[in-house]
mmCIF file of C-alpha atoms and ligand atoms in Angstrom:
data_model
loop_
_atom_site.group_PDB
_atom_site.id
_atom_site.type_symbol
_atom_site.label_atom_id
_atom_site.label_comp_id
_atom_site.label_asym_id
_atom_site.label_seq_id
_atom_site.Cartn_x
_atom_site.Cartn_y
_atom_site.Cartn_z
ATOM 1 C CA MET A 1 0.045 0.072 -0.026
ATOM 2 C CA THR A 2 1.329 3.607 -1.014
ATOM 3 C CA GLN A 3 -1.479 5.668 -0.351
ATOM 4 C CA LEU A 4 0.279 7.746 2.466
ATOM 5 C CA ILE A 5 3.891 7.997 0.569
ATOM 6 C CA ASN A 6 5.495 11.176 1.077
ATOM 7 C CA GLN A 7 3.187 11.936 4.387
ATOM 8 C CA THR A 8 4.091 12.414 7.726
ATOM 9 C CA ALA A 9 1.807 11.251 10.590
ATOM 10 C CA VAL A 10 2.182 12.052 14.553
ATOM 11 C CA ILE A 11 0.621 9.713 16.619
ATOM 12 C CA THR A 12 0.463 10.562 20.429
ATOM 13 C CA GLY A 13 0.583 7.520 23.007
ATOM 14 C CA ALA A 14 2.551 5.641 20.218
ATOM 15 C CA GLY A 15 4.663 3.393 22.603
ATOM 16 C CA ARG A 16 2.165 0.559 22.698
ATOM 17 C CA GLY A 17 -1.528 -0.676 22.508
ATOM 18 C CA ILE A 18 -3.999 1.146 19.969
ATOM 19 C CA GLY A 19 -1.324 3.946 19.524
ATOM 20 C CA GLN A 20 1.362 1.697 18.318
ATOM 21 C CA ALA A 21 -0.996 -0.374 15.811
ATOM 22 C CA ILE A 22 -2.211 2.851 14.090
ATOM 23 C CA ALA A 23 1.472 3.837 13.849
ATOM 24 C CA LEU A 24 2.521 0.957 12.189
ATOM 25 C CA LYS A 25 -0.781 0.757 9.839
ATOM 26 C CA LEU A 26 0.104 4.338 8.870
ATOM 27 C CA ALA A 27 3.753 3.159 8.210
ATOM 28 C CA SER A 28 2.736 0.211 6.439
ATOM 29 C CA ALA A 29 0.628 2.502 4.188
ATOM 30 C CA GLY A 30 3.948 4.485 3.273
ATOM 31 C CA ALA A 31 3.615 7.388 5.737
ATOM 32 C CA ASP A 32 6.665 8.311 7.968
ATOM 33 C CA VAL A 33 5.573 8.231 11.567
ATOM 34 C CA VAL A 34 6.367 10.462 14.319
ATOM 35 C CA CYS A 35 5.917 8.292 17.824
ATOM 36 C CA VAL A 36 4.990 10.574 20.796
ATOM 37 C CA ASP A 37 5.113 9.143 24.436
ATOM 38 C CA LEU A 38 5.896 10.382 27.705
ATOM 39 C CA LYS A 39 9.429 9.281 27.038
ATOM 40 C CA ALA A 40 10.867 8.844 23.389
ATOM 41 C CA GLU A 41 12.322 5.302 24.482
ATOM 42 C CA PHE A 42 8.964 4.154 25.167
ATOM 43 C CA CYS A 43 8.395 4.249 21.529
ATOM 44 C CA ASP A 44 11.613 2.184 20.701
ATOM 45 C CA GLU A 45 9.682 -0.916 19.433
ATOM 46 C CA THR A 46 7.084 0.933 17.486
ATOM 47 C CA VAL A 47 9.941 3.063 15.696
ATOM 48 C CA GLN A 48 12.094 -0.385 15.219
ATOM 49 C CA LYS A 49 8.937 -2.139 13.638
ATOM 50 C CA ALA A 50 8.147 1.012 11.397
ATOM 51 C CA MET A 51 11.551 1.262 10.257
ATOM 52 C CA SER A 52 11.567 -2.341 9.310
ATOM 53 C CA LEU A 53 8.743 -1.438 6.793
ATOM 54 C CA GLY A 54 10.997 1.033 5.103
ATOM 55 C CA ARG A 55 9.643 3.867 6.537
ATOM 56 C CA LYS A 56 11.324 6.904 8.627
ATOM 57 C CA ALA A 57 10.152 6.945 12.166
ATOM 58 C CA TRP A 58 11.391 8.451 15.405
ATOM 59 C CA GLY A 59 10.192 8.896 18.817
ATOM 60 C CA VAL A 60 9.602 11.830 20.556
ATOM 61 C CA ALA A 61 8.911 12.779 24.461
ATOM 62 C CA ALA A 62 5.909 14.714 25.389
ATOM 63 C CA ASN A 63 3.421 14.706 28.027
ATOM 64 C CA VAL A 64 0.162 15.721 26.119
ATOM 65 C CA SER A 65 -1.196 17.291 29.117
ATOM 66 C CA ASP A 66 1.468 19.737 29.668
ATOM 67 C CA ALA A 67 1.236 23.027 27.624
ATOM 68 C CA ALA A 68 5.090 23.626 27.426
ATOM 69 C CA SER A 69 6.163 20.321 26.808
ATOM 70 C CA VAL A 70 3.353 19.878 23.803
ATOM 71 C CA GLU A 71 4.976 23.061 22.205
ATOM 72 C CA SER A 72 8.395 21.995 22.506
ATOM 73 C CA ALA A 73 7.704 18.569 21.096
ATOM 74 C CA SER A 74 5.681 20.298 18.123
ATOM 75 C CA GLU A 75 8.304 22.524 17.419
ATOM 76 C CA GLN A 76 10.751 19.751 17.535
ATOM 77 C CA ILE A 77 8.443 17.562 15.212
ATOM 78 C CA LEU A 78 7.980 20.447 12.524
ATOM 79 C CA ALA A 79 11.719 21.094 12.289
ATOM 80 C CA ALA A 80 12.546 17.460 11.844
ATOM 81 C CA ALA A 81 9.915 16.519 9.515
ATOM 82 C CA GLY A 82 9.178 19.772 7.728
ATOM 83 C CA LYS A 83 5.706 19.516 7.585
ATOM 84 C CA VAL A 84 2.957 17.276 9.277
ATOM 85 C CA ASP A 85 0.116 15.864 7.205
ATOM 86 C CA ILE A 86 -1.818 13.661 9.911
ATOM 87 C CA LEU A 87 -2.309 13.850 13.651
ATOM 88 C CA VAL A 88 -3.600 11.288 15.668
ATOM 89 C CA ASN A 89 -4.644 12.236 18.999
ATOM 90 C CA ASN A 90 -4.462 8.722 20.905
ATOM 91 C CA ALA A 91 -2.793 9.163 24.266
ATOM 92 C CA GLY A 92 -5.457 8.489 26.963
ATOM 93 C CA ILE A 93 -5.914 7.025 30.709
ATOM 94 C CA THR A 94 -8.294 5.629 32.704
ATOM 95 C CA LYS A 95 -8.872 6.274 36.507
ATOM 96 C CA ASP A 96 -12.031 4.513 37.340
ATOM 97 C CA GLY A 97 -14.055 4.682 40.201
ATOM 98 C CA LEU A 98 -17.502 5.372 41.578
ATOM 99 C CA LEU A 99 -18.667 8.928 41.353
ATOM 100 C CA MET A 100 -19.065 9.299 44.916
ATOM 101 C CA ARG A 101 -15.645 8.029 45.880
ATOM 102 C CA MET A 102 -14.153 9.765 43.023
ATOM 103 C CA SER A 103 -10.841 12.163 43.970
ATOM 104 C CA GLU A 104 -10.595 15.525 42.396
ATOM 105 C CA ALA A 105 -7.179 14.299 41.492
ATOM 106 C CA ASP A 106 -8.372 11.091 39.347
ATOM 107 C CA TRP A 107 -11.115 13.493 37.638
ATOM 108 C CA ASP A 108 -8.280 15.923 36.904
ATOM 109 C CA ALA A 109 -5.931 13.729 35.542
ATOM 110 C CA VAL A 110 -8.407 12.059 33.209
ATOM 111 C CA LEU A 111 -9.572 15.008 32.004
ATOM 112 C CA ASP A 112 -6.245 16.751 31.618
ATOM 113 C CA ILE A 113 -4.824 14.090 29.337
ATOM 114 C CA ASN A 114 -7.780 12.492 27.545
ATOM 115 C CA LEU A 115 -9.176 16.077 26.701
ATOM 116 C CA LYS A 116 -6.699 18.856 27.139
ATOM 117 C CA GLY A 117 -3.992 16.745 25.588
ATOM 118 C CA THR A 118 -6.271 16.495 22.501
ATOM 119 C CA PHE A 119 -6.723 20.280 22.548
ATOM 120 C CA LEU A 120 -3.109 21.125 23.198
ATOM 121 C CA PHE A 121 -1.777 18.848 20.417
ATOM 122 C CA THR A 122 -4.318 19.929 17.839
ATOM 123 C CA LYS A 123 -3.735 23.591 18.522
ATOM 124 C CA ALA A 124 0.183 22.920 18.443
ATOM 125 C CA PHE A 125 -0.207 21.584 14.718
ATOM 126 C CA VAL A 126 -3.131 23.581 13.746
ATOM 127 C CA ARG A 127 -1.032 26.797 12.194
ATOM 128 C CA SER A 128 0.896 24.677 10.063
ATOM 129 C CA PHE A 129 -2.224 22.889 8.800
ATOM 130 C CA LEU A 130 -3.695 26.309 8.311
ATOM 131 C CA LYS A 131 -0.595 27.438 6.099
ATOM 132 C CA GLN A 132 -0.400 24.120 3.949
ATOM 133 C CA ARG A 133 -4.413 24.272 3.625
ATOM 134 C CA SER A 134 -4.370 20.522 4.316
ATOM 135 C CA GLY A 135 -4.534 18.137 7.249
ATOM 136 C CA ARG A 136 -6.053 15.100 8.574
ATOM 137 C CA ILE A 137 -6.927 14.931 12.440
ATOM 138 C CA ILE A 138 -8.056 11.944 14.187
ATOM 139 C CA ASN A 139 -9.109 11.944 17.635
ATOM 140 C CA ILE A 140 -9.807 8.588 19.400
ATOM 141 C CA ALA A 141 -12.748 9.171 21.592
ATOM 142 C CA SER A 142 -14.524 6.036 23.105
ATOM 143 C CA VAL A 143 -17.788 4.317 23.160
ATOM 144 C CA ILE A 144 -18.018 5.273 26.905
ATOM 145 C CA GLY A 145 -18.222 8.833 25.461
ATOM 146 C CA LEU A 146 -21.260 7.950 23.658
ATOM 147 C CA ILE A 147 -23.113 5.753 25.944
ATOM 148 C CA GLY A 148 -21.450 6.169 29.535
ATOM 149 C CA ASN A 149 -20.447 3.677 31.873
ATOM 150 C CA ALA A 150 -21.069 3.319 35.706
ATOM 151 C CA GLY A 151 -17.629 3.876 37.095
ATOM 152 C CA GLN A 152 -16.228 5.819 34.426
ATOM 153 C CA CYS A 153 -17.522 9.445 35.312
ATOM 154 C CA ASN A 154 -14.312 11.202 34.532
ATOM 155 C CA TYR A 155 -13.424 8.886 31.287
ATOM 156 C CA GLY A 156 -16.892 9.280 29.795
ATOM 157 C CA ALA A 157 -16.804 12.980 30.031
ATOM 158 C CA SER A 158 -13.520 13.312 28.844
ATOM 159 C CA LYS A 159 -14.462 11.132 25.783
ATOM 160 C CA ALA A 160 -17.845 12.926 25.249
ATOM 161 C CA GLY A 161 -15.732 16.076 25.282
ATOM 162 C CA VAL A 162 -13.303 14.929 22.640
ATOM 163 C CA ILE A 163 -16.447 14.181 20.427
ATOM 164 C CA GLY A 164 -17.594 17.899 20.933
ATOM 165 C CA PHE A 165 -14.051 18.979 20.360
ATOM 166 C CA THR A 166 -13.790 17.105 17.064
ATOM 167 C CA LYS A 167 -17.249 18.403 15.697
ATOM 168 C CA SER A 168 -16.449 22.096 16.807
ATOM 169 C CA SER A 169 -12.809 22.260 15.500
ATOM 170 C CA ALA A 170 -14.163 20.434 12.216
ATOM 171 C CA ARG A 171 -16.507 23.341 11.561
ATOM 172 C CA GLU A 172 -14.007 25.599 12.267
ATOM 173 C CA LEU A 173 -11.340 24.117 10.251
ATOM 174 C CA ALA A 174 -13.455 22.881 7.071
ATOM 175 C CA SER A 175 -12.929 25.746 5.057
ATOM 176 C CA ARG A 176 -9.237 25.485 4.998
ATOM 177 C CA GLY A 177 -9.147 21.910 3.692
ATOM 178 C CA ILE A 178 -8.743 20.263 7.092
ATOM 179 C CA THR A 179 -10.667 17.388 8.284
ATOM 180 C CA VAL A 180 -11.449 16.453 11.671
ATOM 181 C CA ASN A 181 -12.924 12.861 12.822
ATOM 182 C CA ALA A 182 -13.271 10.898 15.799
ATOM 183 C CA ILE A 183 -13.222 7.026 16.298
ATOM 184 C CA ALA A 184 -14.790 5.642 19.146
ATOM 185 C CA PRO A 185 -13.682 2.360 19.935
ATOM 186 C CA GLY A 186 -15.513 -0.315 22.012
ATOM 187 C CA PHE A 187 -13.782 -2.678 24.292
ATOM 188 C CA ILE A 188 -10.306 -3.401 22.562
ATOM 189 C CA GLU A 189 -7.418 -5.869 23.749
ATOM 190 C CA THR A 190 -4.992 -3.705 25.170
ATOM 191 C CA ALA A 191 -3.046 -3.116 28.459
ATOM 192 C CA MET A 192 -5.985 -0.715 29.216
ATOM 193 C CA THR A 193 -8.570 -3.751 29.318
ATOM 194 C CA ALA A 194 -6.191 -6.408 30.271
ATOM 195 C CA LYS A 195 -7.062 -5.117 34.004
ATOM 196 C CA LEU A 196 -10.451 -6.138 33.773
ATOM 197 C CA GLY A 197 -11.519 -9.415 35.763
ATOM 198 C CA GLN A 198 -13.197 -12.350 33.868
ATOM 199 C CA ASP A 199 -16.642 -11.485 35.305
ATOM 200 C CA VAL A 200 -16.411 -8.010 33.903
ATOM 201 C CA ARG A 201 -15.300 -9.430 30.438
ATOM 202 C CA GLU A 202 -18.068 -11.912 30.432
ATOM 203 C CA ALA A 203 -20.639 -9.146 31.328
ATOM 204 C CA LEU A 204 -18.966 -6.759 28.593
ATOM 205 C CA MET A 205 -19.200 -9.788 26.125
ATOM 206 C CA LYS A 206 -23.100 -9.750 26.402
ATOM 207 C CA GLN A 207 -23.028 -6.196 25.546
ATOM 208 C CA ILE A 208 -21.150 -6.851 22.160
ATOM 209 C CA PRO A 209 -23.306 -7.948 19.260
ATOM 210 C CA LEU A 210 -20.241 -9.204 17.490
ATOM 211 C CA GLY A 211 -19.230 -11.359 20.575
ATOM 212 C CA SER A 212 -15.814 -10.469 20.893
ATOM 213 C CA LEU A 213 -13.338 -7.558 21.969
ATOM 214 C CA GLY A 214 -11.619 -5.919 19.430
ATOM 215 C CA GLN A 215 -8.185 -5.860 18.436
ATOM 216 C CA PRO A 216 -5.928 -2.598 18.116
ATOM 217 C CA ASP A 217 -5.625 -3.243 14.193
ATOM 218 C CA ASP A 218 -9.568 -2.773 13.873
ATOM 219 C CA VAL A 219 -9.116 0.726 15.289
ATOM 220 C CA ALA A 220 -5.864 1.227 13.048
ATOM 221 C CA ASP A 221 -7.734 0.276 10.023
ATOM 222 C CA ALA A 222 -10.449 2.908 10.623
ATOM 223 C CA VAL A 223 -7.480 5.571 11.173
ATOM 224 C CA LEU A 224 -5.880 4.648 8.049
ATOM 225 C CA PHE A 225 -9.395 5.217 6.226
ATOM 226 C CA LEU A 226 -9.952 8.598 7.738
ATOM 227 C CA ALA A 227 -6.249 9.671 6.874
ATOM 228 C CA GLY A 228 -6.367 8.282 3.424
ATOM 229 C CA PRO A 229 -7.869 9.599 -0.031
ATOM 230 C CA GLY A 230 -10.948 7.657 0.481
ATOM 231 C CA ALA A 231 -12.230 10.153 3.451
ATOM 232 C CA ARG A 232 -11.173 13.419 1.516
ATOM 233 C CA TYR A 233 -15.342 14.421 1.841
ATOM 234 C CA ILE A 234 -15.795 13.330 5.437
ATOM 235 C CA THR A 235 -15.306 15.633 8.326
ATOM 236 C CA GLY A 236 -17.002 16.135 11.934
ATOM 237 C CA GLN A 237 -17.977 12.329 12.164
ATOM 238 C CA VAL A 238 -17.765 9.788 14.936
ATOM 239 C CA ILE A 239 -17.007 6.340 13.422
ATOM 240 C CA SER A 240 -17.854 3.533 16.027
ATOM 241 C CA VAL A 241 -15.297 0.606 16.256
ATOM 242 C CA ASP A 242 -17.143 -1.479 18.766
ATOM 243 C CA GLY A 243 -18.683 -4.584 17.480
ATOM 244 C CA GLY A 244 -21.971 -2.753 17.641
ATOM 245 C CA MET A 245 -22.026 -1.863 21.000
ATOM 246 C CA ALA A 246 -23.404 1.799 20.677
ATOM 247 C CA MET A 247 -26.057 0.932 17.691
HETATM 248 P P1 LIG B 301 -2.722 2.001 26.674
HETATM 249 O O1 LIG B 301 -2.373 0.762 26.196
HETATM 250 O O2 LIG B 301 -2.632 2.166 28.041
HETATM 251 O O3 LIG B 301 -1.939 3.386 25.735
HETATM 252 C C1 LIG B 301 -1.708 4.252 25.948
HETATM 253 C C2 LIG B 301 -0.626 5.103 25.467
HETATM 254 O O4 LIG B 301 -0.802 6.367 25.824
HETATM 255 C C3 LIG B 301 0.465 4.677 26.227
HETATM 256 O O5 LIG B 301 1.633 4.373 25.351
HETATM 257 C C4 LIG B 301 0.958 5.577 27.087
HETATM 258 O O6 LIG B 301 2.114 5.747 27.724
HETATM 259 C C5 LIG B 301 0.503 7.161 26.657
HETATM 260 N N1 LIG B 301 -0.064 8.113 27.415
HETATM 261 C C6 LIG B 301 -0.625 8.149 28.625
HETATM 262 N N2 LIG B 301 -0.615 9.337 29.299
HETATM 263 C C7 LIG B 301 0.074 10.119 28.454
HETATM 264 C C8 LIG B 301 0.655 11.463 28.294
HETATM 265 N N3 LIG B 301 0.109 12.177 29.330
HETATM 266 N N4 LIG B 301 1.272 11.698 27.470
HETATM 267 C C9 LIG B 301 1.847 10.998 26.290
HETATM 268 N N5 LIG B 301 1.202 9.842 26.033
HETATM 269 C C10 LIG B 301 0.745 9.255 27.402
HETATM 270 O O7 LIG B 301 -4.207 2.317 25.855
HETATM 271 P P2 LIG B 301 -4.954 1.851 24.719
HETATM 272 O O8 LIG B 301 -6.217 0.781 24.944
HETATM 273 O O9 LIG B 301 -4.085 1.653 23.601
HETATM 274 O O10 LIG B 301 -5.922 3.253 24.288
HETATM 275 C C11 LIG B 301 -5.506 4.203 23.345
HETATM 276 C C12 LIG B 301 -6.399 5.080 23.160
HETATM 277 O O11 LIG B 301 -7.563 4.465 22.966
HETATM 278 C C13 LIG B 301 -6.952 5.833 24.500
HETATM 279 O O12 LIG B 301 -7.345 7.144 24.337
HETATM 280 C C14 LIG B 301 -7.927 5.357 24.976
HETATM 281 O O13 LIG B 301 -8.948 6.060 26.071
HETATM 282 C C15 LIG B 301 -8.720 4.862 23.627
HETATM 283 N N6 LIG B 301 -9.677 3.826 23.825
HETATM 284 C C16 LIG B 301 -9.331 2.627 24.243
HETATM 285 C C17 LIG B 301 -10.075 1.381 24.349
HETATM 286 C C18 LIG B 301 -9.538 0.063 24.619
HETATM 287 O O14 LIG B 301 -10.385 -0.845 25.072
HETATM 288 N N7 LIG B 301 -8.410 -0.411 25.056
HETATM 289 C C19 LIG B 301 -11.447 1.418 24.051
HETATM 290 C C20 LIG B 301 -11.845 2.941 23.751
HETATM 291 C C21 LIG B 301 -10.989 4.023 23.789
HETATM 292 P P3 LIG B 301 2.974 4.912 28.932
HETATM 293 O O15 LIG B 301 3.073 3.627 28.048
HETATM 294 O O16 LIG B 301 3.760 5.771 29.407
HETATM 295 O O17 LIG B 301 1.706 5.121 29.977
#
């Protein structure tokens, strides 16, 4: 596949899980990939694998929730890459707990990384997208942002926020040829879901019409579509990759 040849993609939280799958999927379609994580070395595995696909790839350290860190990372990325074509805001965390017992710190941490992180990273690249009059921004939301989940008020609010941010920024940037879309994954097999107990998994399975957890590659395939030429005329949308959970 060569549909993304000569394009550069920036993926946050690319060290593992869904972010790693996205980076490798875009690299296999021809894109050079900038892998962002809390420490550059967390991306070593992703970078090695992307390079073995024949692409340029490198790791950059940034805490997506810290404005100064994001600014310095974006300057570094634009200086090294010359231009960025695709931004995937994927970094995210959970800090689950019942509302009554949820600490302010756990609320703030999840909102800061999942929602503010998406805002900060988008803002950091928007000027260059505006100048080049093109750009694909893909935000990783969640089925929980659409249908909610007990014990995930912070996470659900952050991901619903990502969806609102996606639609507003899509409207703001559309006239300059920049598209902004979100993907709402359901339950995907990664470190984030590995911590779920067997009973929770079985209960979850009953809510998934297709009857199994998704794989990181299922999300990456949707990102590839939104980043590619076939999605030229799509903006402000939320694509569910959830085995039918939210239908
Ligand atoms: P994961 O395996 O926990 O990976 C998350 C990645 O984000 C890690 O590489 C992590 O780095 C990085 N990260 C966390 N905080 C960061 C920060 N402040 N700055 C920069 N990077 C940071 O999670 P995942 O399952 O792949 O999830 C990826 C995205 O998909 C998240 O936005 C998540 O909410 C969303 N999602 C996942 C599921 C699912 O079922 N897995 C479902 C719906 C949505 P470290 O290695 O340093 O922690």
